[in-house]
């Protein structure tokens, strides 16, 4: 082949391949953009990835380069979503569509026809991809169960069993909670511990933070002569924080206490109640700290103070399994027959949590 013919062949090949590469490049850019949501910030930056949830003043975006990113809602200029999302607007309406921006502002498009469903602004969007309980269409069930025990046979014979758990069913306006424990132990065939306590509570939220409650507590403790102590309470509470990472609430009200003893005379009386419930994941969810206490005060002569307290750490590992350590403290200022006022218990258990 002559030099001129080779040059002409190379020129024709270059003209053929160049457009092909251009088409591939454009297609690649288009497909990459088509499968990503884009968040435009007011400072001119943009973040691409998959939009997660917006339930407070934060929007989560899962990216390929920084895992999950949390963006302040007030720092966002506009959003272009690739796929439809469930959204609740500030007027309470529920919309399922694709959120894009235009010269006039944000628009929610129909998934099938791509026609506008709602013209809106970012400050009119309350939730993005919320759980069903937040929009009043269902409940979220969370809880944990823990079990521990020891058995020895030989020169010494002793056994003990520890069980405690909590179950919470949360809806938009209602919350149902059941907590309880059972502890049993014996040493050389002599029972040394046998006590149980179950608390059930119903909360009704009349604002996002304030709620009223009804509860009941059933308790028995053979070694404190308590055959059955029944408590029935009513009051109000304030949910300071509520979320996957942090929960904190306080409660106050009045209760009726009915005490049925094995040996002591039975009695019943009214009491004032105060309670705190706290749990929080720390160190990138490596450990969950929790604390709850309940105080019942009876203003009579002589007065009676009942305290129930539990503080501990829970270490999640895989498949919802966890290990926990906690310290329980129960106090009765008027024990039967001048028995010890305070009981302290250290627990080390394995458990399962769900959410």
PDB file of C-alpha atoms in Angstrom, residues 29-194:
ATOM      1  CA  UNK A  29     -22.845  10.912  30.875  1.00  0.00           C
ATOM      2  CA  UNK A  30     -26.568  10.693  30.284  1.00  0.00           C
ATOM      3  CA  UNK A  31     -26.974   7.268  31.878  1.00  0.00           C
ATOM      4  CA  UNK A  32     -24.834   8.218  34.875  1.00  0.00           C
ATOM      5  CA  UNK A  33     -26.909  11.344  35.421  1.00  0.00           C
ATOM      6  CA  UNK A  34     -30.156   9.461  34.851  1.00  0.00           C
ATOM      7  CA  UNK A  35     -29.506   7.119  37.742  1.00  0.00           C
ATOM      8  CA  UNK A  36     -28.577   9.771  40.309  1.00  0.00           C
ATOM      9  CA  UNK A  37     -30.445  12.370  42.296  1.00  0.00           C
ATOM     10  CA  UNK A  38     -28.897  15.832  42.383  1.00  0.00           C
ATOM     11  CA  UNK A  39     -29.034  18.306  45.247  1.00  0.00           C
ATOM     12  CA  UNK A  40     -27.986  21.848  44.367  1.00  0.00           C
ATOM     13  CA  UNK A  41     -26.709  23.947  47.255  1.00  0.00           C
ATOM     14  CA  UNK A  42     -27.027  27.697  47.675  1.00  0.00           C
ATOM     15  CA  UNK A  43     -23.224  28.098  47.574  1.00  0.00           C
ATOM     16  CA  UNK A  44     -23.126  26.619  44.058  1.00  0.00           C
ATOM     17  CA  UNK A  45     -22.005  23.087  45.001  1.00  0.00           C
ATOM     18  CA  UNK A  46     -23.936  20.010  44.000  1.00  0.00           C
ATOM     19  CA  UNK A  47     -24.217  16.563  45.565  1.00  0.00           C
ATOM     20  CA  UNK A  48     -25.211  13.515  43.541  1.00  0.00           C
ATOM     21  CA  UNK A  49     -26.389  10.199  44.904  1.00  0.00           C
ATOM     22  CA  UNK A  50     -29.617   8.681  46.162  1.00  0.00           C
ATOM     23  CA  UNK A  51     -31.945  10.794  48.285  1.00  0.00           C
ATOM     24  CA  UNK A  52     -32.817   9.160  51.593  1.00  0.00           C
ATOM     25  CA  UNK A  53     -35.117  10.833  54.103  1.00  0.00           C
ATOM     26  CA  UNK A  54     -35.999  14.276  55.340  1.00  0.00           C
ATOM     27  CA  UNK A  55     -37.826  14.157  58.678  1.00  0.00           C
ATOM     28  CA  UNK A  56     -36.434  17.212  60.443  1.00  0.00           C
ATOM     29  CA  UNK A  57     -34.150  19.948  59.142  1.00  0.00           C
ATOM     30  CA  UNK A  58     -31.765  17.431  57.563  1.00  0.00           C
ATOM     31  CA  UNK A  59     -31.804  15.649  54.208  1.00  0.00           C
ATOM     32  CA  UNK A  60     -29.799  12.444  53.861  1.00  0.00           C
ATOM     33  CA  UNK A  61     -28.155  11.539  50.549  1.00  0.00           C
ATOM     34  CA  UNK A  62     -26.340   8.236  50.011  1.00  0.00           C
ATOM     35  CA  UNK A  63     -23.306   8.812  47.825  1.00  0.00           C
ATOM     36  CA  UNK A  64     -20.728   6.494  46.266  1.00  0.00           C
ATOM     37  CA  UNK A  65     -17.824   8.567  47.554  1.00  0.00           C
ATOM     38  CA  UNK A  66     -18.826   9.473  51.140  1.00  0.00           C
ATOM     39  CA  UNK A  67     -21.509   6.937  52.111  1.00  0.00           C
ATOM     40  CA  UNK A  68     -24.386   8.912  53.709  1.00  0.00           C
ATOM     41  CA  UNK A  69     -24.265  12.701  53.732  1.00  0.00           C
ATOM     42  CA  UNK A  70     -26.555  14.874  55.869  1.00  0.00           C
ATOM     43  CA  UNK A  71     -27.378  18.288  54.425  1.00  0.00           C
ATOM     44  CA  UNK A  72     -29.006  21.203  56.221  1.00  0.00           C
ATOM     45  CA  UNK A  73     -32.356  21.771  54.558  1.00  0.00           C
ATOM     46  CA  UNK A  74     -31.902  25.542  54.683  1.00  0.00           C
ATOM     47  CA  UNK A  75     -28.663  25.260  52.647  1.00  0.00           C
ATOM     48  CA  UNK A  76     -30.381  23.570  49.693  1.00  0.00           C
ATOM     49  CA  UNK A  77     -31.261  25.644  46.612  1.00  0.00           C
ATOM     50  CA  UNK A  78     -33.061  22.987  44.562  1.00  0.00           C
ATOM     51  CA  UNK A  79     -33.452  19.233  44.057  1.00  0.00           C
ATOM     52  CA  UNK A  80     -33.677  17.033  40.967  1.00  0.00           C
ATOM     53  CA  UNK A  81     -34.780  13.489  41.788  1.00  0.00           C
ATOM     54  CA  UNK A  82     -34.434  10.622  39.334  1.00  0.00           C
ATOM     55  CA  UNK A  83     -37.196   8.477  40.822  1.00  0.00           C
ATOM     56  CA  UNK A  84     -40.535   9.203  42.522  1.00  0.00           C
ATOM     57  CA  UNK A  85     -40.539   9.748  46.283  1.00  0.00           C
ATOM     58  CA  UNK A  86     -43.220   9.817  48.967  1.00  0.00           C
ATOM     59  CA  UNK A  87     -43.560  13.360  50.332  1.00  0.00           C
ATOM     60  CA  UNK A  88     -45.771  15.106  52.840  1.00  0.00           C
ATOM     61  CA  UNK A  89     -46.307  18.818  52.396  1.00  0.00           C
ATOM     62  CA  UNK A  90     -46.797  21.356  55.167  1.00  0.00           C
ATOM     63  CA  UNK A  91     -50.578  21.372  54.572  1.00  0.00           C
ATOM     64  CA  UNK A  92     -50.657  17.643  55.429  1.00  0.00           C
ATOM     65  CA  UNK A  93     -51.241  16.402  51.878  1.00  0.00           C
ATOM     66  CA  UNK A  94     -49.380  13.273  50.687  1.00  0.00           C
ATOM     67  CA  UNK A  95     -47.809  13.257  47.212  1.00  0.00           C
ATOM     68  CA  UNK A  96     -45.897  10.503  45.428  1.00  0.00           C
ATOM     69  CA  UNK A  97     -43.930  11.816  42.463  1.00  0.00           C
ATOM     70  CA  UNK A  98     -40.603  12.922  41.048  1.00  0.00           C
ATOM     71  CA  UNK A  99     -39.261  16.178  42.493  1.00  0.00           C
ATOM     72  CA  UNK A 100     -37.523  18.455  39.942  1.00  0.00           C
ATOM     73  CA  UNK A 101     -36.786  22.148  39.755  1.00  0.00           C
ATOM     74  CA  UNK A 102     -37.732  24.715  37.118  1.00  0.00           C
ATOM     75  CA  UNK A 103     -37.378  28.458  36.663  1.00  0.00           C
ATOM     76  CA  UNK A 104     -40.520  28.933  38.753  1.00  0.00           C
ATOM     77  CA  UNK A 105     -39.411  26.657  41.618  1.00  0.00           C
ATOM     78  CA  UNK A 106     -39.843  22.995  42.534  1.00  0.00           C
ATOM     79  CA  UNK A 107     -42.338  20.801  40.687  1.00  0.00           C
ATOM     80  CA  UNK A 108     -43.583  17.317  41.609  1.00  0.00           C
ATOM     81  CA  UNK A 109     -44.129  15.268  38.441  1.00  0.00           C
ATOM     82  CA  UNK A 110     -46.353  12.257  37.911  1.00  0.00           C
ATOM     83  CA  UNK A 111     -44.321   9.051  37.620  1.00  0.00           C
ATOM     84  CA  UNK A 112     -45.982   7.751  34.449  1.00  0.00           C
ATOM     85  CA  UNK A 113     -46.933  10.866  32.478  1.00  0.00           C
ATOM     86  CA  UNK A 114     -44.246  13.292  33.746  1.00  0.00           C
ATOM     87  CA  UNK A 115     -46.965  15.954  34.010  1.00  0.00           C
ATOM     88  CA  UNK A 116     -46.914  18.365  36.973  1.00  0.00           C
ATOM     89  CA  UNK A 117     -48.863  17.251  40.038  1.00  0.00           C
ATOM     90  CA  UNK A 118     -47.953  20.070  42.420  1.00  0.00           C
ATOM     91  CA  UNK A 119     -46.014  23.311  42.122  1.00  0.00           C
ATOM     92  CA  UNK A 120     -44.235  23.801  45.412  1.00  0.00           C
ATOM     93  CA  UNK A 121     -41.196  25.206  47.188  1.00  0.00           C
ATOM     94  CA  UNK A 122     -38.659  23.464  49.373  1.00  0.00           C
ATOM     95  CA  UNK A 123     -39.926  25.146  52.535  1.00  0.00           C
ATOM     96  CA  UNK A 124     -43.361  23.628  51.839  1.00  0.00           C
ATOM     97  CA  UNK A 125     -42.004  20.052  51.989  1.00  0.00           C
ATOM     98  CA  UNK A 126     -42.372  18.571  55.477  1.00  0.00           C
ATOM     99  CA  UNK A 127     -41.183  14.966  54.972  1.00  0.00           C
ATOM    100  CA  UNK A 128     -39.414  13.046  52.223  1.00  0.00           C
ATOM    101  CA  UNK A 129     -39.639   9.234  52.335  1.00  0.00           C
ATOM    102  CA  UNK A 130     -41.026   9.192  55.901  1.00  0.00           C
ATOM    103  CA  UNK A 131     -41.915   6.028  57.753  1.00  0.00           C
ATOM    104  CA  UNK A 132     -45.632   5.297  57.667  1.00  0.00           C
ATOM    105  CA  UNK A 133     -46.125   6.139  61.336  1.00  0.00           C
ATOM    106  CA  UNK A 134     -45.062   9.760  60.714  1.00  0.00           C
ATOM    107  CA  UNK A 135     -47.904  10.312  58.278  1.00  0.00           C
ATOM    108  CA  UNK A 136     -50.545   8.453  60.267  1.00  0.00           C
ATOM    109  CA  UNK A 137     -50.704   5.365  58.063  1.00  0.00           C
ATOM    110  CA  UNK A 138     -49.242   2.714  60.356  1.00  0.00           C
ATOM    111  CA  UNK A 139     -47.012   1.851  63.289  1.00  0.00           C
ATOM    112  CA  UNK A 140     -43.320   1.215  63.829  1.00  0.00           C
ATOM    113  CA  UNK A 141     -42.449  -1.620  66.200  1.00  0.00           C
ATOM    114  CA  UNK A 142     -39.173  -1.473  68.138  1.00  0.00           C
ATOM    115  CA  UNK A 143     -37.903  -3.311  71.170  1.00  0.00           C
ATOM    116  CA  UNK A 144     -35.328  -5.511  72.820  1.00  0.00           C
ATOM    117  CA  UNK A 145     -35.141  -8.732  74.828  1.00  0.00           C
ATOM    118  CA  UNK A 146     -32.230  -9.765  77.056  1.00  0.00           C
ATOM    119  CA  UNK A 147     -31.505 -13.034  78.841  1.00  0.00           C
ATOM    120  CA  UNK A 148     -28.780 -14.097  81.226  1.00  0.00           C
ATOM    121  CA  UNK A 149     -28.148 -16.840  83.748  1.00  0.00           C
ATOM    122  CA  UNK A 150     -25.679 -19.102  85.538  1.00  0.00           C
ATOM    123  CA  UNK A 151     -25.847 -22.670  86.786  1.00  0.00           C
ATOM    124  CA  UNK A 152     -23.307 -24.352  89.087  1.00  0.00           C
ATOM    125  CA  UNK A 153     -23.330 -27.909  90.422  1.00  0.00           C
ATOM    126  CA  UNK A 154     -20.709 -29.599  92.594  1.00  0.00           C
ATOM    127  CA  UNK A 155     -19.264 -28.402  95.862  1.00  0.00           C
ATOM    128  CA  UNK A 156     -21.609 -25.465  95.548  1.00  0.00           C
ATOM    129  CA  UNK A 157     -25.000 -25.478  93.902  1.00  0.00           C
ATOM    130  CA  UNK A 158     -26.532 -22.252  92.712  1.00  0.00           C
ATOM    131  CA  UNK A 159     -28.647 -21.059  89.844  1.00  0.00           C
ATOM    132  CA  UNK A 160     -29.905 -17.712  88.633  1.00  0.00           C
ATOM    133  CA  UNK A 161     -31.889 -16.424  85.695  1.00  0.00           C
ATOM    134  CA  UNK A 162     -32.328 -12.858  84.453  1.00  0.00           C
ATOM    135  CA  UNK A 163     -34.839 -11.705  81.864  1.00  0.00           C
ATOM    136  CA  UNK A 164     -35.856  -8.188  80.833  1.00  0.00           C
ATOM    137  CA  UNK A 165     -37.318  -6.564  77.759  1.00  0.00           C
ATOM    138  CA  UNK A 166     -39.171  -3.675  76.207  1.00  0.00           C
ATOM    139  CA  UNK A 167     -41.595  -3.358  73.302  1.00  0.00           C
ATOM    140  CA  UNK A 168     -42.720  -0.035  71.767  1.00  0.00           C
ATOM    141  CA  UNK A 169     -45.400   0.393  69.106  1.00  0.00           C
ATOM    142  CA  UNK A 170     -45.302   3.954  67.731  1.00  0.00           C
ATOM    143  CA  UNK A 171     -47.873   5.620  65.530  1.00  0.00           C
ATOM    144  CA  UNK A 172     -48.387   9.249  64.573  1.00  0.00           C
ATOM    145  CA  UNK A 173     -50.502  10.146  67.605  1.00  0.00           C
ATOM    146  CA  UNK A 174     -50.260   7.050  69.790  1.00  0.00           C
ATOM    147  CA  UNK A 175     -47.558   4.998  71.473  1.00  0.00           C
ATOM    148  CA  UNK A 176     -47.893   1.692  73.320  1.00  0.00           C
ATOM    149  CA  UNK A 177     -45.084   0.539  75.618  1.00  0.00           C
ATOM    150  CA  UNK A 178     -44.593  -2.690  77.555  1.00  0.00           C
ATOM    151  CA  UNK A 179     -41.551  -3.144  79.814  1.00  0.00           C
ATOM    152  CA  UNK A 180     -40.758  -5.877  82.250  1.00  0.00           C
ATOM    153  CA  UNK A 181     -38.265  -8.052  84.041  1.00  0.00           C
ATOM    154  CA  UNK A 182     -38.107 -11.317  85.961  1.00  0.00           C
ATOM    155  CA  UNK A 183     -35.185 -12.290  88.216  1.00  0.00           C
ATOM    156  CA  UNK A 184     -34.868 -15.604  90.016  1.00  0.00           C
ATOM    157  CA  UNK A 185     -32.023 -17.224  91.969  1.00  0.00           C
ATOM    158  CA  UNK A 186     -31.375 -20.020  94.424  1.00  0.00           C
ATOM    159  CA  UNK A 187     -28.343 -21.138  96.426  1.00  0.00           C
ATOM    160  CA  UNK A 188     -28.006 -24.703  97.740  1.00  0.00           C
ATOM    161  CA  UNK A 189     -31.672 -25.301  96.983  1.00  0.00           C
ATOM    162  CA  UNK A 190     -32.706 -22.212  98.936  1.00  0.00           C
ATOM    163  CA  UNK A 191     -34.432 -19.501  96.929  1.00  0.00           C
ATOM    164  CA  UNK A 192     -32.617 -16.178  97.319  1.00  0.00           C
ATOM    165  CA  UNK A 193     -34.360 -14.045  94.717  1.00  0.00           C
ATOM    166  CA  UNK A 194     -37.777 -14.031  93.104  1.00  0.00           C
TER     167      UNK A 194
END
